[in-house]
Amino acid sequence: MIKGACLCGTVRYEIGGPFQTMLNCHCSMCRKFHGSAFATAVVAPLSGFRWLAGEHAIRTSCASDHRSFCVTCGSAMPLLVPEKQLALVHAGNLEGDLGIEPQFHQFVGSKAPWYTITDPLPQFEGWPPQIQRPVVSRPAVPPREGVTQGSCLCGDVAFELDGAPILMMNCHCSRCRRGRSAAHATNVLVGLDKLRWVRGDAQVASYKVPEAQRFGVAFCTRCGSAAPRQSPERGFAVVPAGALDTDPGIRPRAHIFVGSKASWFPITGELPQFADLPPQI
């Protein structure tokens, strides 16, 4: 049995294999909900799934009844499909070796402009051929000169970043994986004075890992989407790149904390890799 948990540990579950499918989804809804470049999910028989604790802390997203999250930390919760006897679980919340690696990329037609796919896996513009489901189109946000726009999945929370961000990194630490419920987080750092809330900042909840010196996440309390987290003590805000609606104009500089990356996610491409933080950070 493979065990899984949210970032705060309130919600815990286990699932038995064998996992039938593992996929990376680049649709805008997954990117916003997770705050990452893409979501990675595994599919297994529902008969092998069991809640261990915390069902009371799960809330259904106001933006989709297929999505739910922990009300304390915002981690994405498994999707159970009784009519098909399947469980879809976000791989970032699972522990250990899953015995499977991603098999394809879907919805690459709407992938983030700042993310480049460098592995040789098959890519599908929308759903793969074996899935016959309608495609939901979301309107693109018109870009504005000198401003990067972002929002949550339900649209109640929106923000803007003035000027060029400081940097963008792919973080593979176990906390980022659980917090984003993804293979890794892609975070953008901006000065506090460069982040401007357009609406909904009172609707954003923040969670800090008690034993961590600084690590925390923020999310919309209605739809569960990742949101910017302000860090006054360090003078900047951490913005989940998946929440961005327009191109920030920068690209990931490196992979960090690869010493604790997911065993099921092979890193490809030429970006520098650091076991923890690079020396200059």
Short mmCIF file of C-alpha atoms in Angstrom, two decimals:
data_model
loop_
_atom_site.label_atom_id
_atom_site.label_comp_id
_atom_site.label_asym_id
_atom_site.label_seq_id
_atom_site.Cartn_x
_atom_site.Cartn_y
_atom_site.Cartn_z
CA MET A 1 0.00 0.00 0.00
CA ILE A 2 1.20 3.49 -0.90
CA LYS A 3 0.43 6.17 1.68
CA GLY A 4 -0.47 9.75 0.90
CA ALA A 5 -1.08 12.92 2.91
CA CYS A 6 -1.68 16.63 2.56
CA LEU A 7 1.02 19.13 3.53
CA CYS A 8 -0.25 19.63 7.08
CA GLY A 9 -0.89 15.91 7.62
CA THR A 10 -4.55 16.33 8.59
CA VAL A 11 -5.79 14.27 5.64
CA ARG A 12 -4.18 10.86 5.18
CA TYR A 13 -5.03 7.92 2.93
CA GLU A 14 -3.55 4.83 1.31
CA ILE A 15 -3.93 3.22 -2.07
CA GLY A 16 -2.94 -0.14 -3.45
CA GLY A 17 -1.75 -0.81 -6.96
CA PRO A 18 -1.20 -1.60 -9.51
CA PHE A 19 -1.25 1.93 -10.86
CA GLN A 20 -2.74 1.78 -14.35
CA THR A 21 -1.78 5.21 -15.70
CA MET A 22 0.44 8.15 -14.77
CA LEU A 23 0.07 11.40 -16.68
CA ASN A 24 1.14 15.03 -16.72
CA CYS A 25 -1.71 17.47 -17.39
CA HIS A 26 -0.87 20.99 -18.62
CA CYS A 27 -4.41 22.41 -18.85
CA SER A 28 -4.92 25.87 -17.38
CA MET A 29 -7.33 24.53 -14.74
CA CYS A 30 -4.77 22.06 -13.38
CA ARG A 31 -2.05 24.70 -13.46
CA LYS A 32 -4.13 27.16 -11.48
CA PHE A 33 -5.45 24.63 -9.00
CA HIS A 34 -1.98 23.27 -8.23
CA GLY A 35 -0.02 26.45 -8.86
CA SER A 36 2.53 24.40 -10.80
CA ALA A 37 3.66 23.95 -14.41
CA PHE A 38 1.52 20.81 -14.66
CA ALA A 39 -0.31 18.29 -12.51
CA THR A 40 0.82 14.67 -12.27
CA ALA A 41 -1.84 12.08 -11.45
CA VAL A 42 -1.92 8.32 -11.09
CA VAL A 43 -4.94 6.11 -11.64
CA ALA A 44 -5.61 2.88 -9.72
CA PRO A 45 -8.58 0.64 -8.83
CA LEU A 46 -10.95 2.26 -6.35
CA SER A 47 -11.07 -0.98 -4.37
CA GLY A 48 -7.51 -0.33 -3.17
CA PHE A 49 -8.21 3.18 -1.83
CA ARG A 50 -8.91 3.92 1.84
CA TRP A 51 -9.16 7.12 3.88
CA LEU A 52 -7.07 6.95 7.07
CA ALA A 53 -7.88 10.32 8.64
CA GLY A 54 -9.11 13.85 8.01
CA GLU A 55 -12.14 13.45 5.74
CA HIS A 56 -13.80 16.23 7.76
CA ALA A 57 -11.10 18.66 6.53
CA ILE A 58 -11.84 18.17 2.82
CA ARG A 59 -13.71 20.89 0.92
CA THR A 60 -15.03 20.69 -2.64
CA SER A 61 -13.76 23.45 -4.91
CA CYS A 62 -16.37 26.04 -5.87
CA ALA A 63 -14.91 25.97 -9.39
CA SER A 64 -15.32 22.24 -10.02
CA ASP A 65 -17.02 19.40 -8.18
CA HIS A 66 -14.21 17.15 -9.47
CA ARG A 67 -11.65 19.00 -7.37
CA SER A 68 -11.26 19.18 -3.60
CA PHE A 69 -8.64 20.36 -1.14
CA CYS A 70 -7.59 20.35 2.52
CA VAL A 71 -9.10 23.39 4.25
CA THR A 72 -6.01 23.82 6.43
CA CYS A 73 -3.14 23.69 3.91
CA GLY A 74 -4.81 23.67 0.48
CA SER A 75 -3.28 20.41 -0.79
CA ALA A 76 -5.28 18.76 -3.58
CA MET A 77 -7.29 15.70 -2.62
CA PRO A 78 -7.82 12.42 -4.53
CA LEU A 79 -10.70 12.16 -6.99
CA LEU A 80 -12.79 9.02 -6.47
CA VAL A 81 -14.91 7.84 -9.41
CA PRO A 82 -17.30 5.13 -8.15
CA GLU A 83 -19.09 4.73 -11.49
CA LYS A 84 -15.80 3.64 -13.08
CA GLN A 85 -14.35 2.07 -9.93
CA LEU A 86 -11.25 4.21 -10.24
CA ALA A 87 -9.26 6.51 -7.96
CA LEU A 88 -7.23 9.40 -9.37
CA VAL A 89 -4.55 10.54 -6.92
CA HIS A 90 -2.17 13.49 -7.20
CA ALA A 91 1.29 11.96 -7.18
CA GLY A 92 2.96 14.80 -5.29
CA ASN A 93 1.17 13.74 -2.11
CA LEU A 94 2.25 10.09 -2.29
CA GLU A 95 5.21 8.61 -0.44
CA GLY A 96 7.99 6.43 -1.80
CA ASP A 97 8.46 4.58 -5.07
CA LEU A 98 5.20 4.25 -7.02
CA GLY A 99 6.44 1.65 -9.48
CA ILE A 100 5.46 3.82 -12.42
CA GLU A 101 6.63 7.00 -14.17
CA PRO A 102 4.69 9.56 -16.26
CA GLN A 103 3.59 8.05 -19.57
CA PHE A 104 2.40 11.10 -21.54
CA HIS A 105 1.61 14.82 -21.49
CA GLN A 106 -1.95 15.98 -22.13
CA PHE A 107 -3.33 19.43 -22.94
CA VAL A 108 0.03 20.69 -24.15
CA GLY A 109 -1.96 23.01 -26.42
CA SER A 110 -2.59 25.18 -23.37
CA LYS A 111 0.67 24.63 -21.47
CA ALA A 112 2.42 27.49 -19.69
CA PRO A 113 4.57 29.66 -22.01
CA TRP A 114 7.37 29.66 -19.42
CA TYR A 115 7.63 25.85 -19.28
CA THR A 116 9.47 23.76 -21.88
CA ILE A 117 8.82 20.02 -22.18
CA THR A 118 12.22 18.35 -22.59
CA ASP A 119 11.43 14.65 -22.18
CA PRO A 120 10.55 12.25 -25.05
CA LEU A 121 7.07 11.29 -23.76
CA PRO A 122 4.10 11.45 -26.16
CA GLN A 123 2.30 14.79 -26.20
CA PHE A 124 -1.40 15.40 -26.87
CA GLU A 125 -2.95 18.79 -27.64
CA GLY A 126 -5.98 17.88 -25.53
CA TRP A 127 -7.20 14.56 -24.19
CA PRO A 128 -5.32 11.46 -25.39
CA PRO A 129 -7.18 9.48 -28.09
CA GLN A 130 -8.49 6.86 -25.68
CA ILE A 131 -10.42 9.49 -23.69
CA GLN A 132 -13.55 10.84 -25.35
CA ARG A 133 -14.55 13.86 -23.29
CA PRO A 134 -15.43 17.46 -24.22
CA VAL A 135 -12.73 20.09 -23.93
CA VAL A 136 -13.55 23.13 -21.82
CA SER A 137 -12.13 26.30 -23.38
CA ARG A 138 -11.03 29.15 -21.12
CA PRO A 139 -10.57 32.67 -22.52
CA ALA A 140 -7.02 33.97 -22.68
CA VAL A 141 -6.15 37.06 -20.63
CA PRO A 142 -4.88 39.93 -22.82
CA PRO A 143 -1.29 40.84 -21.83
CA ARG A 144 -0.43 44.30 -20.54
CA GLU A 145 2.91 46.01 -20.92
CA GLY A 146 5.05 45.86 -17.77
CA VAL A 147 2.49 43.85 -15.76
CA THR A 148 2.12 40.12 -15.13
CA GLN A 149 -1.43 39.11 -14.26
CA GLY A 150 -2.60 36.16 -12.18
CA SER A 151 -5.74 34.74 -10.62
CA CYS A 152 -7.26 31.71 -8.92
CA LEU A 153 -9.39 29.11 -10.69
CA CYS A 154 -12.73 30.60 -9.61
CA GLY A 155 -11.56 34.15 -10.41
CA ASP A 156 -12.41 35.59 -7.00
CA VAL A 157 -8.73 36.21 -6.29
CA ALA A 158 -6.65 38.25 -8.74
CA PHE A 159 -3.27 39.96 -8.51
CA GLU A 160 -0.68 41.77 -10.61
CA LEU A 161 3.11 41.85 -10.57
CA ASP A 162 4.79 45.10 -11.61
CA GLY A 163 7.97 44.89 -13.65
CA ALA A 164 10.31 41.93 -13.99
CA PRO A 165 10.28 39.28 -11.23
CA ILE A 166 13.51 38.53 -9.31
CA LEU A 167 13.80 34.88 -10.36
CA MET A 168 11.93 31.65 -11.12
CA MET A 169 12.94 28.22 -9.79
CA ASN A 170 11.71 24.62 -9.97
CA CYS A 171 11.71 23.26 -6.41
CA HIS A 172 11.62 19.50 -5.80
CA CYS A 173 11.60 19.47 -1.97
CA SER A 174 9.03 17.22 -0.32
CA ARG A 175 7.17 20.21 1.16
CA CYS A 176 6.72 21.86 -2.23
CA ARG A 177 5.57 18.57 -3.71
CA ARG A 178 2.94 18.11 -1.01
CA GLY A 179 1.95 21.76 -0.95
CA ARG A 180 1.46 21.88 -4.71
CA SER A 181 0.36 18.22 -4.99
CA ALA A 182 2.65 18.03 -8.01
CA ALA A 183 5.99 16.67 -9.24
CA HIS A 184 7.60 19.97 -8.25
CA ALA A 185 6.74 23.59 -7.62
CA THR A 186 7.70 26.40 -9.95
CA ASN A 187 7.90 29.56 -7.88
CA VAL A 188 8.41 33.18 -8.87
CA LEU A 189 9.98 35.61 -6.41
CA VAL A 190 8.97 39.28 -6.49
CA GLY A 191 9.55 42.19 -4.16
CA LEU A 192 6.65 42.86 -1.79
CA ASP A 193 6.16 46.28 -3.36
CA LYS A 194 5.77 44.63 -6.79
CA LEU A 195 2.77 42.48 -5.78
CA ARG A 196 -0.60 44.21 -6.04
CA TRP A 197 -3.88 42.53 -5.10
CA VAL A 198 -6.65 43.36 -7.57
CA ARG A 199 -9.33 41.58 -5.56
CA GLY A 200 -9.92 38.77 -3.10
CA ASP A 201 -6.84 39.00 -0.88
CA ALA A 202 -9.07 38.60 2.21
CA GLN A 203 -10.16 35.28 0.73
CA VAL A 204 -6.59 33.92 0.71
CA ALA A 205 -5.56 31.63 3.57
CA SER A 206 -1.95 30.99 4.53
CA TYR A 207 -0.44 27.89 6.13
CA LYS A 208 3.07 27.65 7.58
CA VAL A 209 4.66 24.28 8.35
CA PRO A 210 5.21 24.48 12.16
CA GLU A 211 8.63 22.84 12.19
CA ALA A 212 9.93 24.84 9.20
CA GLN A 213 11.79 28.10 9.64
CA ARG A 214 9.97 29.80 6.78
CA PHE A 215 8.11 27.38 4.52
CA GLY A 216 4.43 27.99 3.90
CA VAL A 217 1.75 28.12 1.23
CA ALA A 218 -1.29 30.26 0.43
CA PHE A 219 -4.50 29.37 -1.35
CA CYS A 220 -8.00 30.59 -2.23
CA THR A 221 -10.39 29.31 0.43
CA ARG A 222 -13.24 28.93 -2.07
CA CYS A 223 -11.63 27.06 -4.98
CA GLY A 224 -8.41 25.77 -3.40
CA SER A 225 -6.11 27.30 -6.03
CA ALA A 226 -2.56 28.22 -5.07
CA ALA A 227 -2.02 31.93 -4.41
CA PRO A 228 0.92 34.27 -3.69
CA ARG A 229 2.35 34.11 -0.17
CA GLN A 230 3.89 37.24 1.26
CA SER A 231 7.04 36.97 3.35
CA PRO A 232 7.58 40.36 5.05
CA GLU A 233 10.59 39.12 7.04
CA ARG A 234 12.43 38.40 3.77
CA GLY A 235 11.00 41.31 1.79
CA PHE A 236 9.50 39.35 -1.06
CA ALA A 237 6.46 37.29 -2.10
CA VAL A 238 6.51 33.72 -3.39
CA VAL A 239 4.15 33.45 -6.35
CA PRO A 240 3.10 30.01 -7.67
CA ALA A 241 3.84 30.26 -11.39
CA GLY A 242 0.82 28.14 -12.30
CA ALA A 243 -1.43 30.94 -11.06
CA LEU A 244 -0.11 33.37 -13.69
CA ASP A 245 -2.42 34.35 -16.55
CA THR A 246 0.21 36.12 -18.65
CA ASP A 247 3.88 35.49 -19.42
CA PRO A 248 6.18 36.87 -16.68
CA GLY A 249 9.00 37.20 -19.21
CA ILE A 250 11.44 35.01 -17.27
CA ARG A 251 12.04 31.26 -17.25
CA PRO A 252 13.10 28.77 -14.56
CA ARG A 253 16.77 29.27 -13.71
CA ALA A 254 17.45 25.89 -12.08
CA HIS A 255 16.11 22.79 -10.34
CA ILE A 256 16.64 23.04 -6.58
CA PHE A 257 16.39 20.47 -3.79
CA VAL A 258 16.77 17.64 -6.29
CA GLY A 259 18.32 15.62 -3.45
CA SER A 260 14.77 15.00 -2.23
CA LYS A 261 12.94 14.91 -5.56
CA ALA A 262 10.23 12.35 -6.35
CA SER A 263 11.73 9.02 -7.44
CA TRP A 264 9.09 8.73 -10.18
CA PHE A 265 9.97 12.04 -11.86
CA PRO A 266 13.09 12.02 -14.08
CA ILE A 267 14.59 15.46 -14.62
CA THR A 268 15.49 16.13 -18.26
CA GLY A 269 16.79 19.18 -20.07
CA GLU A 270 19.85 21.34 -19.48
CA LEU A 271 18.88 23.48 -16.48
CA PRO A 272 21.41 23.34 -13.60
CA GLN A 273 20.50 21.02 -10.73
CA PHE A 274 21.30 21.59 -7.07
CA ALA A 275 20.92 19.07 -4.24
CA ASP A 276 19.48 21.85 -2.05
CA LEU A 277 19.80 25.63 -2.49
CA PRO A 278 22.33 27.00 -4.96
CA PRO A 279 25.24 28.91 -3.35
CA GLN A 280 24.02 32.34 -4.46
CA ILE A 281 20.57 32.05 -2.84
#
